[in-house]
Amino acid sequence: MAMEIQVLTPSQLNRLKPMLLRFAKTYGDKRITHQALRWLRDLSADEFPEGTLISVAIIQKRLAGIIAFGRYGLDEALIVVHPSHRKSNVGETLLYHALEELDKVYTRVACDNIPSLRLCFSTGLVAFRMFTGPTGKPTLWLGGGNWNRHDVTEDPARGSRR
């Protein structure tokens, strides 16, 4: 099956946002935070901030996956792959694509989210900090590409950005 990756423009995102939010809620296995969904919902339709990327994977004219980074993932990062495509390298393809487009990415993944950790590590992301996440679980900060741990200025305990 041929997979097509499309980078969404702000106007395309605005048009497709309801479908993408529904997809993330339906197939995110309850692991996409409410904060991440709000960020995607509220993302401006005018112009994306630097380091913002929204891409989708299309297989046979159907949405197979979505990846999104806000400010390289420092604000938000999420990936959702349709269950029927989880063994077809859709997640890996989307993450490699994001690394190519952005040059660096960051994400936070709860330590009990084995599929997401496996995806991150298989594509070369590196864990560099552990903290208690928004759901009270041990959570890892990961970086990939030309990342720098000093880019992360968030105090995980308070959730504030400096």
XYZ file of N, CA, C and O in Angstrom:
648
model
N 0.839 -1.192 0.000
C 0.000 0.000 0.000
C 0.878 1.247 0.000
O 1.754 1.385 0.844
N 0.615 2.130 -0.916
C 1.372 3.377 -1.003
C 0.866 4.358 0.046
O -0.338 4.531 0.227
N 1.818 4.989 0.726
C 1.488 5.975 1.747
C 1.931 7.348 1.245
O 3.026 7.494 0.727
N 1.059 8.322 1.427
C 1.381 9.700 1.061
C 1.401 10.529 2.343
O 0.488 10.430 3.165
N 2.464 11.314 2.530
C 2.548 12.221 3.674
C 2.263 13.630 3.172
O 2.868 14.081 2.205
N 1.335 14.303 3.818
C 0.990 15.675 3.447
C 1.213 16.596 4.640
O 0.748 16.314 5.739
N 1.932 17.695 4.398
C 2.087 18.748 5.401
C 0.899 19.685 5.245
O 0.619 20.143 4.140
N 0.212 19.950 6.335
C -0.966 20.801 6.265
C -0.590 22.266 6.453
O 0.212 22.607 7.322
N -1.184 23.107 5.640
C -1.061 24.553 5.801
C -2.052 24.983 6.884
O -2.989 24.229 7.207
N -1.897 26.201 7.426
C -2.878 26.660 8.413
C -4.315 26.619 7.889
O -5.221 26.221 8.613
N -4.534 26.997 6.636
C -5.917 26.989 6.127
C -6.438 25.556 5.961
O -7.608 25.291 6.214
N -5.563 24.629 5.541
C -5.987 23.224 5.454
C -6.320 22.686 6.842
O -7.306 21.980 7.015
N -5.472 23.031 7.829
C -5.735 22.574 9.198
C -7.079 23.099 9.663
O -7.869 22.363 10.245
N -7.355 24.364 9.413
C -8.618 24.949 9.847
C -9.803 24.175 9.267
O -10.772 23.890 9.961
N -9.697 23.800 8.005
C -10.770 23.068 7.338
C -10.894 21.636 7.876
O -11.997 21.102 8.008
N -9.748 21.000 8.164
C -9.741 19.586 8.553
C -9.751 19.366 10.064
O -9.837 18.223 10.522
N -9.652 20.444 10.831
C -9.507 20.335 12.280
C -10.561 19.446 12.955
O -10.201 18.588 13.770
N -11.850 19.601 12.650
C -12.834 18.730 13.316
C -12.562 17.237 13.062
O -12.649 16.426 13.983
N -12.206 16.888 11.825
C -11.934 15.495 11.499
C -10.675 15.008 12.232
O -10.639 13.898 12.753
N -9.627 15.844 12.277
C -8.384 15.456 12.933
C -8.579 15.285 14.437
O -8.040 14.349 15.041
N -9.334 16.176 15.054
C -9.621 16.056 16.487
C -10.424 14.787 16.776
O -10.138 14.074 17.739
N -11.398 14.501 15.936
C -12.193 13.278 16.100
C -11.300 12.043 15.961
O -11.387 11.100 16.741
N -10.407 12.058 14.963
C -9.470 10.953 14.734
C -8.584 10.751 15.968
O -8.399 9.638 16.444
N -8.040 11.851 16.508
C -7.154 11.765 17.670
C -7.892 11.239 18.901
O -7.353 10.413 19.649
N -9.116 11.691 19.104
C -9.896 11.217 20.255
C -10.283 9.749 20.094
O -10.254 8.983 21.048
N -10.643 9.353 18.879
C -11.104 7.993 18.629
C -9.969 6.977 18.672
O -10.121 5.902 19.241
N -8.830 7.311 18.076
C -7.756 6.326 17.918
C -6.526 6.605 18.769
O -5.525 5.901 18.649
N -6.586 7.600 19.637
C -5.446 7.931 20.492
C -5.334 7.082 21.740
O -4.482 7.326 22.589
N -6.198 6.088 21.871
C -6.173 5.159 23.009
C -6.169 5.869 24.353
O -5.544 5.432 25.306
N -6.830 7.013 24.432
C -6.955 7.816 25.654
C -5.592 8.256 26.193
O -5.438 8.538 27.367
N -4.590 8.328 25.312
C -3.244 8.744 25.721
C -2.908 10.161 25.258
O -1.885 10.701 25.644
N -3.753 10.741 24.434
C -3.540 12.125 24.006
C -4.169 13.014 25.073
O -5.361 12.907 25.355
N -3.364 13.894 25.675
C -3.871 14.701 26.783
C -4.920 15.703 26.306
O -4.928 16.116 25.146
N -5.762 16.110 27.240
C -6.760 17.146 26.931
C -6.040 18.436 26.534
O -6.504 19.164 25.661
N -4.903 18.687 27.171
C -4.124 19.887 26.849
C -3.657 19.834 25.388
O -3.717 20.838 24.684
N -3.202 18.688 24.922
C -2.741 18.553 23.536
C -3.901 18.738 22.566
O -3.760 19.390 21.526
N -5.054 18.186 22.897
C -6.224 18.338 22.023
C -6.684 19.796 21.982
O -7.048 20.301 20.917
N -6.628 20.476 23.129
C -6.981 21.908 23.164
C -6.005 22.718 22.319
O -6.400 23.626 21.595
N -4.711 22.383 22.435
C -3.698 23.088 21.640
C -4.007 22.948 20.154
O -4.001 23.935 19.418
N -4.295 21.730 19.709
C -4.608 21.502 18.297
C -5.878 22.249 17.901
O -5.924 22.902 16.861
N -6.881 22.188 18.756
C -8.144 22.885 18.480
C -7.944 24.386 18.348
O -8.532 25.032 17.480
N -7.076 24.953 19.188
C -6.899 26.406 19.238
C -5.796 26.921 18.321
O -5.591 28.136 18.247
N -5.091 26.036 17.626
C -3.989 26.459 16.761
C -4.510 27.415 15.694
O -5.510 27.154 15.036
N -3.816 28.520 15.543
C -4.236 29.595 14.638
C -4.368 29.125 13.198
O -3.549 28.362 12.705
N -5.384 29.647 12.536
C -5.587 29.348 11.117
C -4.868 30.360 10.236
O -4.915 30.265 9.026
N -4.198 31.329 10.849
C -3.516 32.364 10.079
C -2.091 31.968 9.730
O -1.707 31.936 8.576
N -1.294 31.698 10.748
C 0.104 31.367 10.519
C 0.601 30.530 11.686
O 0.313 30.818 12.843
N 1.336 29.465 11.381
C 1.877 28.620 12.435
C 3.108 29.277 13.046
O 3.934 29.831 12.330
N 3.269 29.170 14.368
C 4.512 29.632 14.995
C 5.700 28.793 14.496
O 5.511 27.667 14.020
N 6.907 29.329 14.624
C 8.104 28.598 14.204
C 8.153 27.236 14.895
O 7.825 27.118 16.076
N 8.532 26.217 14.137
C 8.653 24.876 14.698
C 7.340 24.137 14.808
O 7.263 23.098 15.462
N 6.297 24.662 14.178
C 4.993 23.995 14.206
C 4.798 23.228 12.913
O 5.024 23.762 11.825
N 4.410 21.975 13.050
C 4.192 21.105 11.899
C 2.993 20.213 12.174
O 2.892 19.619 13.259
N 2.093 20.151 11.220
C 0.979 19.214 11.261
C 1.043 18.431 9.951
O 0.946 19.027 8.873
N 1.231 17.120 10.046
C 1.286 16.280 8.850
C 0.365 15.093 9.021
O 0.129 14.629 10.144
N -0.132 14.607 7.896
C -1.011 13.436 7.911
C -0.466 12.379 6.955
O 0.196 12.706 5.966
N -0.753 11.140 7.295
C -0.436 10.020 6.415
C -1.746 9.549 5.790
O -2.736 9.330 6.499
N -1.736 9.427 4.479
C -2.914 9.001 3.731
C -2.579 7.675 3.044
O -1.555 7.564 2.367
N -3.440 6.688 3.237
C -3.309 5.397 2.558
C -4.651 5.095 1.912
O -5.684 5.109 2.581
N -4.631 4.847 0.633
C -5.853 4.568 -0.141
C -6.928 5.628 0.115
O -8.075 5.324 0.406
N -6.495 6.886 0.051
C -7.378 8.052 0.197
C -8.045 8.154 1.569
O -9.045 8.841 1.727
N -7.482 7.457 2.567
C -8.032 7.509 3.926
C -6.949 7.942 4.903
O -5.783 7.604 4.742
N -7.363 8.653 5.934
C -6.439 9.103 6.963
C -5.927 7.903 7.747
O -6.711 7.148 8.329
N -4.607 7.716 7.750
C -3.988 6.600 8.472
C -3.274 7.080 9.726
O -3.073 6.307 10.665
N -2.862 8.354 9.748
C -2.156 8.865 10.920
C -1.978 10.363 10.863
O -2.105 10.980 9.804
N -1.693 10.934 12.018
C -1.438 12.370 12.142
C -0.278 12.553 13.106
O -0.163 11.818 14.094
N 0.578 13.515 12.813
C 1.643 13.921 13.729
C 1.607 15.435 13.812
O 1.354 16.112 12.812
N 1.813 15.951 15.023
C 1.757 17.400 15.221
C 2.808 17.814 16.240
O 2.979 17.142 17.269
N 3.499 18.899 15.929
C 4.469 19.485 16.844
C 4.217 20.973 16.938
O 4.075 21.643 15.922
N 4.156 21.484 18.142
C 4.086 22.917 18.392
C 5.408 23.378 18.956
O 5.851 22.840 19.979
N 6.061 24.324 18.277
C 7.379 24.801 18.680
C 8.326 23.620 18.891
O 8.911 23.448 19.941
N 8.436 22.789 17.868
C 9.315 21.611 17.836
C 8.916 20.540 18.858
O 9.660 19.616 19.096
N 7.754 20.692 19.465
C 7.309 19.773 20.501
C 7.489 20.334 21.898
O 7.068 19.714 22.867
N 8.092 21.511 22.007
C 8.260 22.126 23.322
C 6.920 22.561 23.894
O 6.720 22.529 25.109
N 5.995 22.971 23.017
C 4.641 23.308 23.476
C 3.783 22.049 23.520
O 3.216 21.717 24.548
N 3.692 21.368 22.387
C 2.912 20.130 22.318
C 3.476 19.237 21.232
O 4.071 19.719 20.266
N 3.243 17.944 21.392
C 3.587 16.965 20.370
C 2.607 15.812 20.502
O 2.280 15.395 21.607
N 2.132 15.337 19.361
C 1.240 14.180 19.403
C 1.356 13.397 18.100
O 1.694 13.952 17.053
N 1.096 12.112 18.226
C 1.016 11.248 17.058
C -0.097 10.254 17.320
O -0.237 9.751 18.439
N -0.904 10.026 16.301
C -1.986 9.050 16.385
C -1.996 8.276 15.071
O -1.967 8.886 13.996
N -2.020 6.959 15.172
C -2.070 6.094 13.997
C -3.304 5.208 14.115
O -3.576 4.655 15.188
N -4.033 5.089 13.029
C -5.215 4.224 13.002
C -4.789 2.796 13.357
O -3.758 2.313 12.872
N -5.558 2.097 14.192
C -5.170 0.744 14.622
C -4.855 -0.220 13.470
O -3.956 -1.058 13.593
N -5.538 -0.091 12.357
C -5.303 -1.021 11.243
C -3.976 -0.755 10.532
O -3.557 -1.546 9.691
N -3.292 0.340 10.882
C -2.020 0.677 10.231
C -0.842 0.717 11.206
O 0.244 1.144 10.833
N -1.050 0.261 12.433
C 0.006 0.380 13.443
C 1.188 -0.554 13.203
O 2.250 -0.317 13.729
N 1.016 -1.585 12.431
C 2.130 -2.490 12.123
C 2.698 -2.221 10.734
O 3.435 -3.025 10.201
N 2.358 -1.077 10.137
C 2.789 -0.767 8.765
C 3.786 0.378 8.692
O 3.910 1.008 7.661
N 4.449 0.699 9.794
C 5.457 1.759 9.833
C 4.907 3.159 9.568
O 5.668 4.057 9.190
N 3.624 3.371 9.769
C 3.049 4.706 9.578
C 3.635 5.672 10.606
O 4.058 6.781 10.262
N 3.691 5.257 11.871
C 4.239 6.117 12.915
C 5.691 6.476 12.646
O 6.085 7.644 12.751
N 6.488 5.474 12.280
C 7.905 5.719 11.989
C 8.062 6.676 10.808
O 8.868 7.605 10.855
N 7.269 6.456 9.761
C 7.347 7.314 8.578
C 6.987 8.755 8.932
O 7.666 9.697 8.504
N 5.934 8.935 9.726
C 5.533 10.279 10.137
C 6.612 10.942 10.996
O 6.912 12.129 10.823
N 7.210 10.192 11.912
C 8.220 10.781 12.787
C 9.502 11.112 12.020
O 10.082 12.187 12.209
N 9.938 10.226 11.128
C 11.102 10.545 10.289
C 10.831 11.774 9.419
O 11.696 12.632 9.241
N 9.621 11.860 8.888
C 9.209 13.019 8.082
C 9.305 14.297 8.918
O 9.829 15.320 8.461
N 8.792 14.260 10.152
C 8.827 15.437 11.020
C 10.262 15.843 11.324
O 10.593 17.031 11.317
N 11.133 14.865 11.568
C 12.542 15.174 11.830
C 13.186 15.839 10.614
O 13.978 16.770 10.756
N 12.821 15.371 9.436
C 13.361 15.968 8.214
C 12.848 17.392 8.023
O 13.601 18.295 7.666
N 11.575 17.609 8.284
C 10.967 18.935 8.091
C 11.433 19.949 9.137
O 11.654 21.111 8.814
N 11.539 19.502 10.397
C 11.812 20.428 11.499
C 13.277 20.460 11.934
O 13.688 21.392 12.613
N 14.028 19.424 11.641
C 15.437 19.292 12.019
C 15.625 18.858 13.475
O 16.635 18.281 13.826
N 14.664 19.155 14.342
C 14.725 18.692 15.727
C 13.302 18.585 16.246
O 12.407 19.329 15.801
N 13.099 17.647 17.163
C 11.778 17.485 17.784
C 11.956 17.107 19.250
O 12.983 16.554 19.648
N 10.929 17.432 20.017
C 10.855 17.075 21.429
C 9.478 16.491 21.689
O 8.496 16.875 21.046
N 9.407 15.592 22.648
C 8.111 15.060 23.044
C 8.193 14.568 24.474
O 9.276 14.318 25.002
N 7.048 14.438 25.090
C 6.932 13.870 26.430
C 6.076 12.627 26.315
O 4.992 12.674 25.727
N 6.561 11.529 26.885
C 5.840 10.258 26.801
C 5.816 9.621 28.183
O 6.857 9.462 28.827
N 4.617 9.234 28.620
C 4.487 8.525 29.898
C 5.216 7.187 29.812
O 5.192 6.510 28.776
N 5.872 6.817 30.896
C 6.699 5.603 30.901
C 5.894 4.321 30.690
O 6.459 3.300 30.292
N 4.590 4.368 30.930
C 3.783 3.162 30.694
C 3.237 3.093 29.266
O 2.559 2.143 28.905
N 3.579 4.069 28.440
C 3.124 4.083 27.044
C 4.188 3.399 26.174
O 4.938 4.048 25.453
N 4.244 2.073 26.286
C 5.281 1.285 25.623
C 5.271 1.466 24.103
O 6.334 1.641 23.506
N 4.116 1.445 23.426
C 4.146 1.635 21.962
C 4.770 2.961 21.541
O 5.559 3.005 20.593
N 4.456 4.052 22.252
C 5.030 5.351 21.886
C 6.519 5.407 22.201
O 7.305 5.964 21.426
N 6.921 4.834 23.322
C 8.354 4.794 23.648
C 9.115 3.973 22.608
O 10.189 4.369 22.157
N 8.546 2.843 22.222
C 9.186 2.004 21.200
C 9.353 2.786 19.897
O 10.418 2.751 19.263
N 8.310 3.521 19.500
C 8.375 4.348 18.292
C 9.484 5.392 18.419
O 10.305 5.545 17.519
N 9.512 6.093 19.534
C 10.512 7.148 19.725
C 11.927 6.584 19.676
O 12.797 7.116 18.979
N 12.172 5.513 20.402
C 13.518 4.949 20.445
C 13.915 4.333 19.102
O 15.062 4.442 18.687
N 12.955 3.737 18.393
C 13.287 3.115 17.100
C 13.651 4.146 16.036
O 14.308 3.818 15.057
N 13.227 5.386 16.233
C 13.553 6.445 15.271
C 14.692 7.337 15.762
O 14.945 8.390 15.187
N 15.354 6.919 16.833
C 16.554 7.605 17.285
C 16.361 8.695 18.320
O 17.328 9.387 18.665
N 15.145 8.880 18.834
C 14.966 9.873 19.880
C 15.682 9.405 21.148
O 15.838 8.207 21.375
N 16.095 10.365 21.959
C 16.871 10.091 23.161
C 16.126 10.648 24.372
O 15.703 11.814 24.360
N 15.981 9.833 25.414
C 15.370 10.312 26.663
C 16.426 11.063 27.445
O 17.554 10.595 27.590
N 16.069 12.274 27.931
C 17.058 13.064 28.656
C 16.570 13.602 29.992
O 17.344 14.184 30.741
N 15.319 13.416 30.319
C 14.814 13.883 31.616
C 13.557 13.102 31.969
O 12.739 12.821 31.095
N 13.410 12.781 33.251
C 12.179 12.145 33.719
C 11.527 13.075 34.741
O 12.226 13.731 35.521
N 10.188 13.130 34.691
C 9.440 13.959 35.623
C 8.058 13.342 35.797
O 7.717 12.364 35.127
N 7.277 13.890 36.697
C 5.906 13.434 36.885
C 5.022 14.215 35.922
O 4.971 15.448 35.985
N 4.353 13.492 35.022
C 3.533 14.114 33.994
C 2.195 14.604 34.506
O 1.879 14.457 35.693
N 1.364 15.149 33.611
C 0.079 15.743 34.009
C -0.906 14.728 34.582
O -1.810 15.104 35.319
N -0.697 13.445 34.293
C -1.597 12.421 34.832
C -1.025 11.763 36.078
O -1.570 10.791 36.573
N 0.111 12.305 36.580
C 0.724 11.761 37.784
C 1.670 10.591 37.532
O 2.201 10.010 38.466
N 1.891 10.257 36.263
C 2.752 9.124 35.911
C 4.176 9.602 35.637
O 4.379 10.719 35.158
N 5.155 8.732 35.883
C 6.519 9.054 35.451
C 6.513 9.255 33.931
O 5.936 8.461 33.189
N 7.131 10.332 33.486
C 7.096 10.733 32.078
C 8.502 11.123 31.639
O 9.254 11.711 32.415
N 8.839 10.781 30.397
C 10.144 11.105 29.840
C 10.054 12.261 28.861
O 9.119 12.323 28.057
N 11.027 13.171 28.919
C 11.278 14.129 27.848
C 12.202 13.414 26.884
O 13.212 12.825 27.302
N 11.895 13.466 25.589
C 12.753 12.886 24.564
C 13.052 13.941 23.514
O 12.227 14.816 23.257
N 14.223 13.828 22.912
C 14.610 14.738 21.842
C 15.174 13.958 20.674
O 15.733 12.870 20.852
N 15.000 14.505 19.469
C 15.526 13.863 18.272
C 16.054 14.885 17.293
O 15.692 16.066 17.346
N 16.913 14.444 16.397
C 17.521 15.347 15.425
C 18.556 16.214 16.114
O 19.293 15.748 16.981
N 18.591 17.490 15.775
C 19.557 18.437 16.357
C 19.013 19.071 17.635
O 19.033 20.288 17.794
N 18.545 18.242 18.534
C 17.955 18.714 19.784
C 19.054 19.134 20.756
O 20.212 18.764 20.623
N 18.621 19.924 21.762
C 19.529 20.374 22.806
C 18.739 20.426 24.108
O 17.718 21.119 24.169
N 19.202 19.726 25.106
C 18.457 19.667 26.382
C 18.196 21.060 26.955
O 17.249 21.263 27.694
N 19.010 22.049 26.598
C 18.827 23.411 27.116
C 17.646 24.130 26.454
O 17.232 25.186 26.933
N 17.111 23.567 25.356
C 15.890 24.124 24.761
C 14.697 23.935 25.691
O 13.729 24.691 25.632
N 14.756 22.916 26.529
C 13.649 22.583 27.421
C 13.810 23.395 28.693
O 14.667 23.106 29.525
N 12.986 24.422 28.819
C 13.056 25.302 29.982
C 11.852 25.122 30.880
O 11.626 25.904 31.789
N 11.075 24.093 30.615
C 9.886 23.848 31.427
C 10.283 23.238 32.754
O 11.142 22.355 32.821
N 9.680 23.722 33.796
C 9.826 23.099 35.105
C 8.721 22.047 35.185
O 7.554 22.391 35.388
N 9.064 20.763 35.012
C 8.035 19.728 34.950
C 7.163 19.676 36.197
O 5.986 19.361 36.108
N 7.722 19.999 37.343
C 6.945 19.912 38.570
C 5.811 20.942 38.584
O 4.734 20.676 39.095
N 6.066 22.109 38.004
C 5.033 23.159 38.004
C 4.314 23.265 36.665
O 3.286 23.906 36.579
N 4.901 22.694 35.608
C 4.263 22.778 34.311
C 4.344 24.160 33.690
O 3.613 24.458 32.769
N 5.227 25.021 34.217
C 5.310 26.369 33.659
C 6.467 26.478 32.687
O 7.465 25.805 32.826
N 6.312 27.363 31.706
C 7.378 27.595 30.737
C 8.019 28.936 31.045
O 7.330 29.905 31.322
N 9.355 28.942 30.984
C 10.080 30.191 31.243
C 10.560 30.793 29.971
O 10.799 30.146 28.998
